[in-house]
XYZ file of N, CA, C and O in Angstrom:
812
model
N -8.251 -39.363 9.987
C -7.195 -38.382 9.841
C -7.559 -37.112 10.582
O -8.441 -36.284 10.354
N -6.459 -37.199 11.717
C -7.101 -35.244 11.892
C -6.760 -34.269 11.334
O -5.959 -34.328 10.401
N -7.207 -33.296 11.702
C -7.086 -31.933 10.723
C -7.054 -30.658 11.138
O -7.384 -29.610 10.584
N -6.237 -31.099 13.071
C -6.220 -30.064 13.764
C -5.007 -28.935 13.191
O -5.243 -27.745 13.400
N -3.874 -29.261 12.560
C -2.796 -28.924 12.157
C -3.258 -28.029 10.817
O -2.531 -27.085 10.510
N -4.541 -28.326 9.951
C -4.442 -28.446 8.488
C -4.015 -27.097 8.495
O -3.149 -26.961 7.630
N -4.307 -25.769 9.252
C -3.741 -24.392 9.170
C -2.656 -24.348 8.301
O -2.571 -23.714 7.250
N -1.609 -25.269 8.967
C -0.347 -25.305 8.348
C 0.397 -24.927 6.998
O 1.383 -24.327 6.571
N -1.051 -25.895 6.481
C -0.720 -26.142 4.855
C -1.582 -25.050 4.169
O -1.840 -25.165 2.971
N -1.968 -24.151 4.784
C -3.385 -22.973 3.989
C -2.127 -21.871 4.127
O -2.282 -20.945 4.923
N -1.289 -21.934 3.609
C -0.007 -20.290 3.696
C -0.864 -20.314 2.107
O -0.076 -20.948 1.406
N -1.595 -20.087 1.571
C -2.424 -20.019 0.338
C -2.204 -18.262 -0.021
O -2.343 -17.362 0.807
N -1.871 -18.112 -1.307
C -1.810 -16.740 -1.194
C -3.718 -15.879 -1.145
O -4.711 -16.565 -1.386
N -3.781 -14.873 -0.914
C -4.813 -14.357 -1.176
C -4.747 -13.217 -1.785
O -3.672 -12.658 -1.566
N -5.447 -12.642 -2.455
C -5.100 -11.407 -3.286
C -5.331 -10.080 -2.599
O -5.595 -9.534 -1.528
N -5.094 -9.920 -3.751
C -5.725 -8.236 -3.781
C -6.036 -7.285 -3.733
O -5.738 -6.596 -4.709
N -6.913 -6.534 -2.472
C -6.676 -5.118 -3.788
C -6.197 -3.740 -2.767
O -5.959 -2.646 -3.278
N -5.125 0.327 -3.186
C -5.193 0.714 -2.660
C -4.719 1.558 -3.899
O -4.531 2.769 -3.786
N -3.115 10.511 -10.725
C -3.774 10.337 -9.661
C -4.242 9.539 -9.197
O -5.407 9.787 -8.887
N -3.639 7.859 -8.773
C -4.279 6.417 -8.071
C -3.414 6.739 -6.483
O -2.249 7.067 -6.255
N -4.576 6.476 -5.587
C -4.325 6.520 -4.180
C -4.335 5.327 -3.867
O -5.196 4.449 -3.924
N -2.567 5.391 -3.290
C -2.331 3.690 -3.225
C -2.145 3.523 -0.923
O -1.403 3.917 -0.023
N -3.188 2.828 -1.083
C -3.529 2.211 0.739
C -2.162 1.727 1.449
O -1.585 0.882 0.766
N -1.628 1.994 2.426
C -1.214 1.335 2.692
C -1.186 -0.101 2.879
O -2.249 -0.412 3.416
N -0.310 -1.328 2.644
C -0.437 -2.676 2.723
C -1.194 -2.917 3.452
O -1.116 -2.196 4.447
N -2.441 -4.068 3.493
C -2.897 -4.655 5.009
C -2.752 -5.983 4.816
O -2.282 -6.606 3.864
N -3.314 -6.407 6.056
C -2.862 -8.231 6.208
C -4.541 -8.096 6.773
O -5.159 -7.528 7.674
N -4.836 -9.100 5.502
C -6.124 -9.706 5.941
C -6.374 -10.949 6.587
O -5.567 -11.804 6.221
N -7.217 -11.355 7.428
C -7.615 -12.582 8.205
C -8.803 -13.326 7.619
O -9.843 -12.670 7.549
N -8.827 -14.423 7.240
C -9.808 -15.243 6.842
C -10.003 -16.056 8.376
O -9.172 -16.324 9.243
N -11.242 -16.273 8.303
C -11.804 -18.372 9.014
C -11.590 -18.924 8.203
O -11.893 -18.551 7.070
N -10.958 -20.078 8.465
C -11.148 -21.199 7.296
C -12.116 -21.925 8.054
O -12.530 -21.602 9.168
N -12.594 -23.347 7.107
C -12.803 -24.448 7.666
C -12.485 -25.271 7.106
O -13.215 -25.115 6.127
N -11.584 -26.644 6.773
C -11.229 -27.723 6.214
C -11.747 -28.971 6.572
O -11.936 -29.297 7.744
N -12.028 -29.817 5.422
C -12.876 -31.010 5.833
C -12.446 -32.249 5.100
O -12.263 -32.193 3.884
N -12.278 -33.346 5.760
C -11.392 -34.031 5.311
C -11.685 -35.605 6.129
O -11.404 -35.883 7.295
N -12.229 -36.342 5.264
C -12.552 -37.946 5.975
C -12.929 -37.930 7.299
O -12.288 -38.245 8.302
N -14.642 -37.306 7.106
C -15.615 -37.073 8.242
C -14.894 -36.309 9.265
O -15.626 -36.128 10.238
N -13.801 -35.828 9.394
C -13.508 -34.850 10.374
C -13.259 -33.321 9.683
O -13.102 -33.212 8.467
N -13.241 -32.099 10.635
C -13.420 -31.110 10.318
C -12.405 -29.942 11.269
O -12.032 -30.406 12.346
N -11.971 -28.585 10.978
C -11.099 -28.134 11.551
C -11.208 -26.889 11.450
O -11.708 -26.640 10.353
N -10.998 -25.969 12.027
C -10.943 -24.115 12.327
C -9.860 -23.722 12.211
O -8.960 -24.426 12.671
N -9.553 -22.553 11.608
C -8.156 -21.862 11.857
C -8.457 -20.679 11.138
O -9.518 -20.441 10.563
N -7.172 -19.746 11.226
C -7.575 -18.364 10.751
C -6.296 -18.766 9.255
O -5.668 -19.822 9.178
N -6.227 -17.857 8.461
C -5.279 -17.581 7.508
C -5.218 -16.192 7.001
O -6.259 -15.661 6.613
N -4.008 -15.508 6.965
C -3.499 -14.274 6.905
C -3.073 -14.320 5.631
O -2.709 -15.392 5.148
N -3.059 -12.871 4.736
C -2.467 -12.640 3.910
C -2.247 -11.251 3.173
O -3.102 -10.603 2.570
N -0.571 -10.864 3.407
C -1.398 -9.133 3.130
C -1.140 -9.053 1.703
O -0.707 -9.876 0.895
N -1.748 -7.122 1.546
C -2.075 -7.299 0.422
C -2.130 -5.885 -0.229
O -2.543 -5.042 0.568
N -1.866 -5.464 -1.298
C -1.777 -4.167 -1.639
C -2.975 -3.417 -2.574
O -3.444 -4.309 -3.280
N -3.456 -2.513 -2.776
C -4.328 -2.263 -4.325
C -4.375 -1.003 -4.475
O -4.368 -0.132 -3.605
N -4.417 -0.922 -5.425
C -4.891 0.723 -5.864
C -6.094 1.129 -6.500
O -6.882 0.269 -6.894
N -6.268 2.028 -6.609
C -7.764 2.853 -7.369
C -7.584 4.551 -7.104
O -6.821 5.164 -6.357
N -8.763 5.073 -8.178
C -8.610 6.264 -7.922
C -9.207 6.977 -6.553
O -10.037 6.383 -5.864
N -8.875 7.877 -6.321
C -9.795 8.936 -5.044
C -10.681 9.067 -5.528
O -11.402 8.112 -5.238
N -11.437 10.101 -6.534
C -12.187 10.204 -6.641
C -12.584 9.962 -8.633
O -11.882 9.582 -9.571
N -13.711 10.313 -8.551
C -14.314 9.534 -10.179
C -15.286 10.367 -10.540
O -16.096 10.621 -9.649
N -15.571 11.225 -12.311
C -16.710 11.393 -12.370
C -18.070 10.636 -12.249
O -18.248 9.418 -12.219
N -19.004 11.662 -12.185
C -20.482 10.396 -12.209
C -20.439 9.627 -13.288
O -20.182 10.026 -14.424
N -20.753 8.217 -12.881
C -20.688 7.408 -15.013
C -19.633 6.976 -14.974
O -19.593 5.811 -15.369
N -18.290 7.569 -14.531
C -17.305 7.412 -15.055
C -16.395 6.340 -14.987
O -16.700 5.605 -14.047
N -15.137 5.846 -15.764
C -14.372 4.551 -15.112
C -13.559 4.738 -13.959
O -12.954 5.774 -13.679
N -13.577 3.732 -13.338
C -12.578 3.327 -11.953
C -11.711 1.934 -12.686
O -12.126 1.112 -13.503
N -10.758 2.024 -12.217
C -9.754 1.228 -12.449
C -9.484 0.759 -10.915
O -9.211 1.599 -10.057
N -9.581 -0.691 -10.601
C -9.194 -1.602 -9.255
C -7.888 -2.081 -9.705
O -8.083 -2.926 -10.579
N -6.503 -1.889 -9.464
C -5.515 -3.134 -9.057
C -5.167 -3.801 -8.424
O -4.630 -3.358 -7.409
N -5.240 -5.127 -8.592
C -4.865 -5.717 -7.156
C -3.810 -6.446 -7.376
O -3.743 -6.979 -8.484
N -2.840 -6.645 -6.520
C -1.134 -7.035 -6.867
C -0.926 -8.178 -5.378
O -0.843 -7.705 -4.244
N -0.874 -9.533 -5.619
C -0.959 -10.482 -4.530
C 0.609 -10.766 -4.322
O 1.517 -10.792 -5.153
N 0.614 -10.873 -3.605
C 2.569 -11.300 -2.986
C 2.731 -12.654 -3.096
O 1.902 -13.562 -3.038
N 4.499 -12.666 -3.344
C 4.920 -14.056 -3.679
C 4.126 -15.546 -2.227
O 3.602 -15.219 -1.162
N 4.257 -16.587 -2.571
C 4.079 -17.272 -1.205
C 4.600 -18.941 -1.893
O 5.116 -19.305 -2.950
N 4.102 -19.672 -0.560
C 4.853 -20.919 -0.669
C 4.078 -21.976 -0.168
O 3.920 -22.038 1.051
N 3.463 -22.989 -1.047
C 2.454 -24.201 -0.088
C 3.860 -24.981 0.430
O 4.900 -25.290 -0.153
N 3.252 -25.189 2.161
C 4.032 -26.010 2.240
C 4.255 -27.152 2.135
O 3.237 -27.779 1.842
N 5.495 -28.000 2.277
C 5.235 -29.286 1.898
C 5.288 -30.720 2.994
O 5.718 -31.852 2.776
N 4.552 -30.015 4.438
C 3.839 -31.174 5.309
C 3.033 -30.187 6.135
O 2.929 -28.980 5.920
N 2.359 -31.047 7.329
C 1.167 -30.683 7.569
C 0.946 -31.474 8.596
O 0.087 -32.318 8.343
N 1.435 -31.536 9.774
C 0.673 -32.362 11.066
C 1.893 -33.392 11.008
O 1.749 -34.255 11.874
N 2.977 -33.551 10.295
C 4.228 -34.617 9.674
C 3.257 -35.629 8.646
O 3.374 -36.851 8.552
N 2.381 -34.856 7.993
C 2.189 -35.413 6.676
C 2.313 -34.622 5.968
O 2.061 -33.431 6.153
N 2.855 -35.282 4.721
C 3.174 -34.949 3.515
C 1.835 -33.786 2.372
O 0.877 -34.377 1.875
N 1.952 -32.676 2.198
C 1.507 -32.274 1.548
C 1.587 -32.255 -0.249
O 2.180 -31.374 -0.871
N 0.879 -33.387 -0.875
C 1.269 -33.586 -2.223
C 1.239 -31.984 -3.293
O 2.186 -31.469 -3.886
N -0.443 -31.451 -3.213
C -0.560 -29.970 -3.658
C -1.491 -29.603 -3.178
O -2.088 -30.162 -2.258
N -1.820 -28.466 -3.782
C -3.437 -27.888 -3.600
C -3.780 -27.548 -5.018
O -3.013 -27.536 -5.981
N -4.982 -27.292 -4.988
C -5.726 -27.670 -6.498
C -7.076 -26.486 -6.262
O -7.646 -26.291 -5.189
N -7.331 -25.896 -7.380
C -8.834 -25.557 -7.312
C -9.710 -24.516 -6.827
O -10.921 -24.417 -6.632
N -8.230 -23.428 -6.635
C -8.111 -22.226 -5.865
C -9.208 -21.396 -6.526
O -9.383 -21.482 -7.741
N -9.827 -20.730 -5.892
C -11.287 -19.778 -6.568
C -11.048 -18.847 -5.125
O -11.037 -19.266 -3.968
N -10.835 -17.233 -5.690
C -11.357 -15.934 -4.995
C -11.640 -15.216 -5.468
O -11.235 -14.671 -6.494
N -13.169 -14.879 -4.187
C -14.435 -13.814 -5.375
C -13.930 -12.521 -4.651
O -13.200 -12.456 -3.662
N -14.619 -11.283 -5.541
C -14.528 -10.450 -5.149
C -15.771 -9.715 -5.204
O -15.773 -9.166 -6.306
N -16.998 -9.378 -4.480
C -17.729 -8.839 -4.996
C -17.616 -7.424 -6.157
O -16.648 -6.665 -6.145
N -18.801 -7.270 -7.119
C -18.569 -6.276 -7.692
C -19.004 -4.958 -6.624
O -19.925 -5.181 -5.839
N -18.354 -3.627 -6.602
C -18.931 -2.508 -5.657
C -20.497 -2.316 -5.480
O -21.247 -3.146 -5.994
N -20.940 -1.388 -4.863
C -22.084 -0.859 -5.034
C -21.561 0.556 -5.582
O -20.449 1.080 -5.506
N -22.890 1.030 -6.220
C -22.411 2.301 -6.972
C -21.815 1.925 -8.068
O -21.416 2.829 -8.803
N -21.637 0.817 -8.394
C -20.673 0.816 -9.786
C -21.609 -0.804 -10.489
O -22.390 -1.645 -10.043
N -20.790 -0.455 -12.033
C -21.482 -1.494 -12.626
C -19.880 -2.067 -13.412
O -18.928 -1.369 -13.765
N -20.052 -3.572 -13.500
C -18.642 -4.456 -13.628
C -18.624 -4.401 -15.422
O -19.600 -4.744 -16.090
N -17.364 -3.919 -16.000
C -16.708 -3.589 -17.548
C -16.155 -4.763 -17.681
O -16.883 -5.586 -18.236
N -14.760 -5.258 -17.255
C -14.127 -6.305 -17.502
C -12.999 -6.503 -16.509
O -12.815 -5.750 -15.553
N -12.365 -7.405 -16.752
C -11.444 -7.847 -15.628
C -10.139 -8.962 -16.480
O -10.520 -9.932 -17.134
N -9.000 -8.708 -16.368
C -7.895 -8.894 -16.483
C -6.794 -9.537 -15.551
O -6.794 -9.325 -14.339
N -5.945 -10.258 -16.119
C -4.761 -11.001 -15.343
C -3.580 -10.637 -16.093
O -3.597 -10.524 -17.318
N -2.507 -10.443 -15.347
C -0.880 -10.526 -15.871
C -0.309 -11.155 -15.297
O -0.867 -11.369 -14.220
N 1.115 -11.918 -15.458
C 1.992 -12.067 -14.484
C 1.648 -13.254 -13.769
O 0.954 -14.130 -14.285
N 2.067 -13.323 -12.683
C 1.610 -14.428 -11.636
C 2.868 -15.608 -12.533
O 3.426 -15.370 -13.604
N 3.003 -16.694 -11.782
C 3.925 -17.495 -11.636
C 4.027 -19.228 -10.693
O 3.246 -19.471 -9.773
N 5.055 -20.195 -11.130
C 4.694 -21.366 -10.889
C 2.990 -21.912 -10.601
O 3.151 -22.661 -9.637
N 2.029 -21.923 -10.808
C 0.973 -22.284 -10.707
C 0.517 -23.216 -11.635
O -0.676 -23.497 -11.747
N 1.314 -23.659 -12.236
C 1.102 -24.907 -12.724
C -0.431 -24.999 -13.196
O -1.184 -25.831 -12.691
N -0.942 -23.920 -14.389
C -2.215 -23.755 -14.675
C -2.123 -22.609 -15.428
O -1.151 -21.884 -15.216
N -3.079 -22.231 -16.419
C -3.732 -20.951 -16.889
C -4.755 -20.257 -15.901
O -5.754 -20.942 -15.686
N -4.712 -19.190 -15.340
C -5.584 -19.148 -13.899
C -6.556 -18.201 -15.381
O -6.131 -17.866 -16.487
N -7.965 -18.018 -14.745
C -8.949 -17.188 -15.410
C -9.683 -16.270 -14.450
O -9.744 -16.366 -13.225
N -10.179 -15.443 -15.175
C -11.099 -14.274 -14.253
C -12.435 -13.915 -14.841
O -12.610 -13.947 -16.059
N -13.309 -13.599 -14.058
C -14.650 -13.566 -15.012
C -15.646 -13.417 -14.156
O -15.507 -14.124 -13.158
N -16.645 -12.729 -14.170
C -17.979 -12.731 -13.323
C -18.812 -13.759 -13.287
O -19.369 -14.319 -14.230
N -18.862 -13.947 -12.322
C -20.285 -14.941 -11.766
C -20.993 -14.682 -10.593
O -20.724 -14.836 -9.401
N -22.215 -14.142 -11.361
C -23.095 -13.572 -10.544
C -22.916 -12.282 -10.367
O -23.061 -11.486 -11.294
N -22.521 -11.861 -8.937
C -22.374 -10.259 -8.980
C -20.997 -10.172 -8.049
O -20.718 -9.320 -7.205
N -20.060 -11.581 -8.570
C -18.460 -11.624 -7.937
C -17.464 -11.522 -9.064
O -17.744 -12.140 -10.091
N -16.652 -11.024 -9.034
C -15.265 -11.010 -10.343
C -14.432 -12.077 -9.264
O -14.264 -11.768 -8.085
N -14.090 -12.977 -9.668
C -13.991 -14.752 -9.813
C -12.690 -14.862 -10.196
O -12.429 -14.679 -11.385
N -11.467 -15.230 -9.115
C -10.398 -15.831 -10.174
C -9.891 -17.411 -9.798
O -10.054 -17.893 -8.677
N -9.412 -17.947 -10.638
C -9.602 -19.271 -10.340
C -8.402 -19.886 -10.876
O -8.089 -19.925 -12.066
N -7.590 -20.485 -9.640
C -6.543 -21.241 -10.537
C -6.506 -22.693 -10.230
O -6.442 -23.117 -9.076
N -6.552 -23.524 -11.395
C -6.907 -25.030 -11.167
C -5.564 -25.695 -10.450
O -5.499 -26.660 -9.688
N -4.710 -24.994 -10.870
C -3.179 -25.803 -10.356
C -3.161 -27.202 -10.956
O -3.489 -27.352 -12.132
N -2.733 -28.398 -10.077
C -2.079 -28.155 -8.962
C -0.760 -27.971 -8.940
O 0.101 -28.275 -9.766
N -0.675 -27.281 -7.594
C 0.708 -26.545 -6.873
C 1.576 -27.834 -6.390
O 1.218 -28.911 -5.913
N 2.347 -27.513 -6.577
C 3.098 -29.238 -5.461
C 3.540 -28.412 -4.237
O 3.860 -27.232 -4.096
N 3.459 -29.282 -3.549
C 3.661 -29.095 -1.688
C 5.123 -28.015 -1.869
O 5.563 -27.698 -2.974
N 5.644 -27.621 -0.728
C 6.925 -26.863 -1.345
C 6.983 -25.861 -2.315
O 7.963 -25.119 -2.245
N 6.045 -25.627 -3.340
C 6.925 -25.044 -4.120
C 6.013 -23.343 -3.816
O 4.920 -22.953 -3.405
N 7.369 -22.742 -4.358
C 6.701 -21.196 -4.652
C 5.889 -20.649 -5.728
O 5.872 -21.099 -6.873
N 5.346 -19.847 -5.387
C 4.253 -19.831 -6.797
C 3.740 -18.177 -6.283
O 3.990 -17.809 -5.135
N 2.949 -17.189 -7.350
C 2.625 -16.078 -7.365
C 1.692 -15.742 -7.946
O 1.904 -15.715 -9.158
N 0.252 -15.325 -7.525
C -0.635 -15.589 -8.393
C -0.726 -13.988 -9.335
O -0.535 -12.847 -8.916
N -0.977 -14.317 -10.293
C -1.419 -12.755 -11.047
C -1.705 -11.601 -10.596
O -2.453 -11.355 -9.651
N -1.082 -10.804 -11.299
C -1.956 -9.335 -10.788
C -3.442 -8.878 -11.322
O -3.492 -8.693 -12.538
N -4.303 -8.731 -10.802
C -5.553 -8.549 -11.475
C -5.720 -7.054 -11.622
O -5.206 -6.218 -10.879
N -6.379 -6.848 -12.506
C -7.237 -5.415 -13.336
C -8.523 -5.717 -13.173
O -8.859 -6.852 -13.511
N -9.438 -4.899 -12.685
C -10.761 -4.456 -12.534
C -11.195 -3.163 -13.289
O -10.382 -2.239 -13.255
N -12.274 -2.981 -13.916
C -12.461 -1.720 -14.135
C -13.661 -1.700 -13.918
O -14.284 -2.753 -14.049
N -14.285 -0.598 -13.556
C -15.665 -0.524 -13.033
C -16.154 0.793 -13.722
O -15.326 1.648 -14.037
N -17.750 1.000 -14.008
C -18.193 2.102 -14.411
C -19.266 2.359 -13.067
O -20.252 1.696 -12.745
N -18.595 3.744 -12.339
C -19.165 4.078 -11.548
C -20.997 4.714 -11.752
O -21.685 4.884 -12.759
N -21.196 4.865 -10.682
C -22.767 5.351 -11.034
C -22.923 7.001 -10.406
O -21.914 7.633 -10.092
N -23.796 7.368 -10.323
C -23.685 8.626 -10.325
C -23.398 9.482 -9.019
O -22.830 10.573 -9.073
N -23.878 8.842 -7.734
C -23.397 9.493 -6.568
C -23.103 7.995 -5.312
O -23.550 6.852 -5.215
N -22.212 8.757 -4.617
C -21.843 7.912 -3.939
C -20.132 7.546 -3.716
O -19.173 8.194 -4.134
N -20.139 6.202 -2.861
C -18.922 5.808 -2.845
C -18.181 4.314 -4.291
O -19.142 4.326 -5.061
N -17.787 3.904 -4.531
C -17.385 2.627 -4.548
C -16.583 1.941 -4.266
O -15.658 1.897 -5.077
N -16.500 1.340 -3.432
C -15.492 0.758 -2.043
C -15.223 -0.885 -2.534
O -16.112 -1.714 -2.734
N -13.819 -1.092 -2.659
C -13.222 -2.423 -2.994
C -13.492 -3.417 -1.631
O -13.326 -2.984 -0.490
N -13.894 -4.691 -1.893
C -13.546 -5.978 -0.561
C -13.415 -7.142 -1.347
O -13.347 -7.352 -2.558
N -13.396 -7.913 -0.232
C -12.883 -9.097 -0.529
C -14.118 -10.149 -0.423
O -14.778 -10.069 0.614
N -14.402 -10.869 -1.126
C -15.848 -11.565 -1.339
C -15.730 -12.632 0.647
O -14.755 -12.643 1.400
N -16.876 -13.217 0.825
C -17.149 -13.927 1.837
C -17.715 -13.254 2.971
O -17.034 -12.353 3.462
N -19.111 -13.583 3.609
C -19.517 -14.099 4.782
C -19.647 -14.666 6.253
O -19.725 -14.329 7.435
N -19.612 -15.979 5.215
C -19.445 -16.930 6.793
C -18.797 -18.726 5.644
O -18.278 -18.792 4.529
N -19.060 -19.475 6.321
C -18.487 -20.743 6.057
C -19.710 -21.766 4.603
O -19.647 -22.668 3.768
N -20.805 -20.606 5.281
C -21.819 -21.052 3.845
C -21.558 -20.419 2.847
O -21.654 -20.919 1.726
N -21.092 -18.916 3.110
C -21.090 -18.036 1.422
C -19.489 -17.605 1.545
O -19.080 -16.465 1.767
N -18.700 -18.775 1.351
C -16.977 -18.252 1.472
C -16.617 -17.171 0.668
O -17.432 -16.727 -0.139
N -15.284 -16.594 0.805
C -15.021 -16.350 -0.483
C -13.830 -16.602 -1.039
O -13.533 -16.399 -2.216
N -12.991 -17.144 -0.004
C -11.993 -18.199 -0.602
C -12.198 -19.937 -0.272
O -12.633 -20.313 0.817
N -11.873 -20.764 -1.217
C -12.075 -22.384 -1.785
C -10.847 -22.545 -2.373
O -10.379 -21.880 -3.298
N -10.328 -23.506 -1.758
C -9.511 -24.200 -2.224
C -9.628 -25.680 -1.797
O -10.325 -26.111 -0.878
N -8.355 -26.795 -3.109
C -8.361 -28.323 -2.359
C -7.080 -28.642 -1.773
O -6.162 -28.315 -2.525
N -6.660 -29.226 -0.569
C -5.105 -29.274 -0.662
C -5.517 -30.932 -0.401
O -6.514 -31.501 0.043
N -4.083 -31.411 -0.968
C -4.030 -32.907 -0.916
C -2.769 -33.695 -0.007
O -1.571 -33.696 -0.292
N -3.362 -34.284 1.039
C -2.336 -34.744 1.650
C -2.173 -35.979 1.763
O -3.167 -36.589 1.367
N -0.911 -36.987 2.331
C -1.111 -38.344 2.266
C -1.080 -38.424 3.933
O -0.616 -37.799 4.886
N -2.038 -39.838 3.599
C -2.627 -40.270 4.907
C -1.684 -41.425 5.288
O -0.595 -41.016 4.885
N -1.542 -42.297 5.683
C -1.467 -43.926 5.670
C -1.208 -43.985 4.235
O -1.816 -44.904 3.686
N -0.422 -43.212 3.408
C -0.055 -43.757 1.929
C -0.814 -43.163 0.896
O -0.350 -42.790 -0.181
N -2.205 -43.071 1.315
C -3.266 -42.601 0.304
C -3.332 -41.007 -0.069
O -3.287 -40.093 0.754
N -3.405 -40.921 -0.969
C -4.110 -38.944 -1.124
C -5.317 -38.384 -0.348
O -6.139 -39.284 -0.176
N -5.630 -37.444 0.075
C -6.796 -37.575 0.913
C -7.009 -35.615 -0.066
O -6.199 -34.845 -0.582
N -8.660 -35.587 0.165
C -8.591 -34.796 -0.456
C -9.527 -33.524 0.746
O -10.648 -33.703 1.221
N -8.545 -32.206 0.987
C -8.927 -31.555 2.267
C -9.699 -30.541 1.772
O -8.871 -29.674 1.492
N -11.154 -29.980 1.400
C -11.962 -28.879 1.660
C -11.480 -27.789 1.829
O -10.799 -28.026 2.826
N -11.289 -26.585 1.567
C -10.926 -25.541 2.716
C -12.020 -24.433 1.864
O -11.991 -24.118 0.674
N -12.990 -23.978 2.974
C -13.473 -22.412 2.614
C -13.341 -21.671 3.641
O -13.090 -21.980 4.806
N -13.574 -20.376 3.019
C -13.470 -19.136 4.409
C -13.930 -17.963 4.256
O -14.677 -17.750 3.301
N -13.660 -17.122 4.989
C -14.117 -15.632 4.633
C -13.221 -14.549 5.538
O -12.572 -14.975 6.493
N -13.216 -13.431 5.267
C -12.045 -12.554 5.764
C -13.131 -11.994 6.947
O -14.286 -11.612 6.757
N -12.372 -12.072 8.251
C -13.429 -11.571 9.061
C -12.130 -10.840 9.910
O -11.199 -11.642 9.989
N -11.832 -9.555 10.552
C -13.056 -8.831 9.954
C -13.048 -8.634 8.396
O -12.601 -9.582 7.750
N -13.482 -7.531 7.708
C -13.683 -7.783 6.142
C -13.286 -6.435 5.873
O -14.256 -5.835 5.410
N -11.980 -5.484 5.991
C -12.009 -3.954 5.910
C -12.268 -3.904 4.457
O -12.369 -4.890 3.727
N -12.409 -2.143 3.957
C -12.488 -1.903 2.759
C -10.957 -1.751 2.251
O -9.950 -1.520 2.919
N -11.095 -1.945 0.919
C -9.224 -1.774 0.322
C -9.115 -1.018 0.004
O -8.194 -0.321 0.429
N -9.938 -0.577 -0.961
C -10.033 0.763 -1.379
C -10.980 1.466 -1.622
O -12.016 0.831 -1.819
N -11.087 2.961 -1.720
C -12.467 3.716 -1.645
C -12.277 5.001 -2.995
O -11.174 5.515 -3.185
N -13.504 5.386 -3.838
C -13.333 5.944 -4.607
C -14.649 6.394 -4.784
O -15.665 5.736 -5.008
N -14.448 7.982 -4.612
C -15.615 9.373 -4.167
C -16.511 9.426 -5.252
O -15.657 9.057 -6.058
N -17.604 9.586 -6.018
C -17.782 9.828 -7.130
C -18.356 11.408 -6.939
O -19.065 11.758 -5.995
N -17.956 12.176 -7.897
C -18.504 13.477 -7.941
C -17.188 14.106 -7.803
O -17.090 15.333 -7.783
């Protein structure tokens, strides 16, 4: 099966995150890579994105991150195959520097066919929706809440988790039919370039 097309089917939403000084929208760029019955494939995936936080913060004090992801749509083919869903969606966010991670929250969000969850692992705030999505349909993932307790001097600057193709920070599965069968497609990535979303002064 090839998997020069698989771009197609990655319209995957991505989240996240701009007295709250709100950023203008940006459109972020991931690499993907998808892997799929010994063959393998490159492409970029876009997704913009809004957030807020404060300007500035006492030392110690709380920061509040929102991040608000836009409606989107898996599609439902892919190279003129059939896209059944995608499944298994996970995006990290690292926690800042300068700050130490309180808790993290979901509202909202829509068709996802799942309870999505949020939660630290490691030193990423983690959201994860098992789905699956069916090919076609529209779906909206949650708005997330961050709150952070800043540290005493410095910045703490919002991004979007990922690297390179070893330390992604978006994973997902999409499932397509081959010759009849389900085939099950890989996809990780990372936002390259990787801007900041939002920035918040302490002092």
């Amino acid at each position: 099966m090839k998997l020069a097309g698989i771009a197609s089917l990655l319209l995957v939403p991505m989240l996240m995150f701009a007295t709250n000084a709100s950023a203008a929208p940006q459109t972020i760029t991931f690499k993907m890579r998808a892997s799929a019955a010994g063959q393998t494939a490159e492409f970029t995936l876009e997704q913009g994105l809004d957030a807020t936080a404060p300007e500035t913060v006492a030392p110690n004090g709380s920061v509040k991150v929102t991040i608000d992801p836009a409606p989107n749509k898996v599609p439902s083919e892919a190279e003129g195959r059939q896209v059944r869903e995608i499944k298994n969606f996970a995006l990290s966010m690292p926690v800042p520097a300068n700050s130490k991670f309180t808790s993290a929250s979901l509202s909202g969000g829509s068709g996802l066919n799942s309870t999505p969850t949020i939660g630290l692992v490691g030193n990423d705030v983690v959201l994860k929706v098992p789905g699956p999505i069916k090919g076609g349909a529209d779906f909206e993932l949650p708005v997330v809440t961050i709150e952070l307790q800043a540290g005493g001097t410095g910045t703490v600057a919002t991004k979007l988790g990922g690297t390179s193709y070893d330390a992604p920070g978006l994973t997902f599965t999409a499932v397509v039919i081959a010759f009849g069968f389900p085939i099950d497609a890989a996809a990780k990535g990372y936002p390259d370039p990787s801007p900041v979303l939002t920035s918040t002064t302490i002092g």
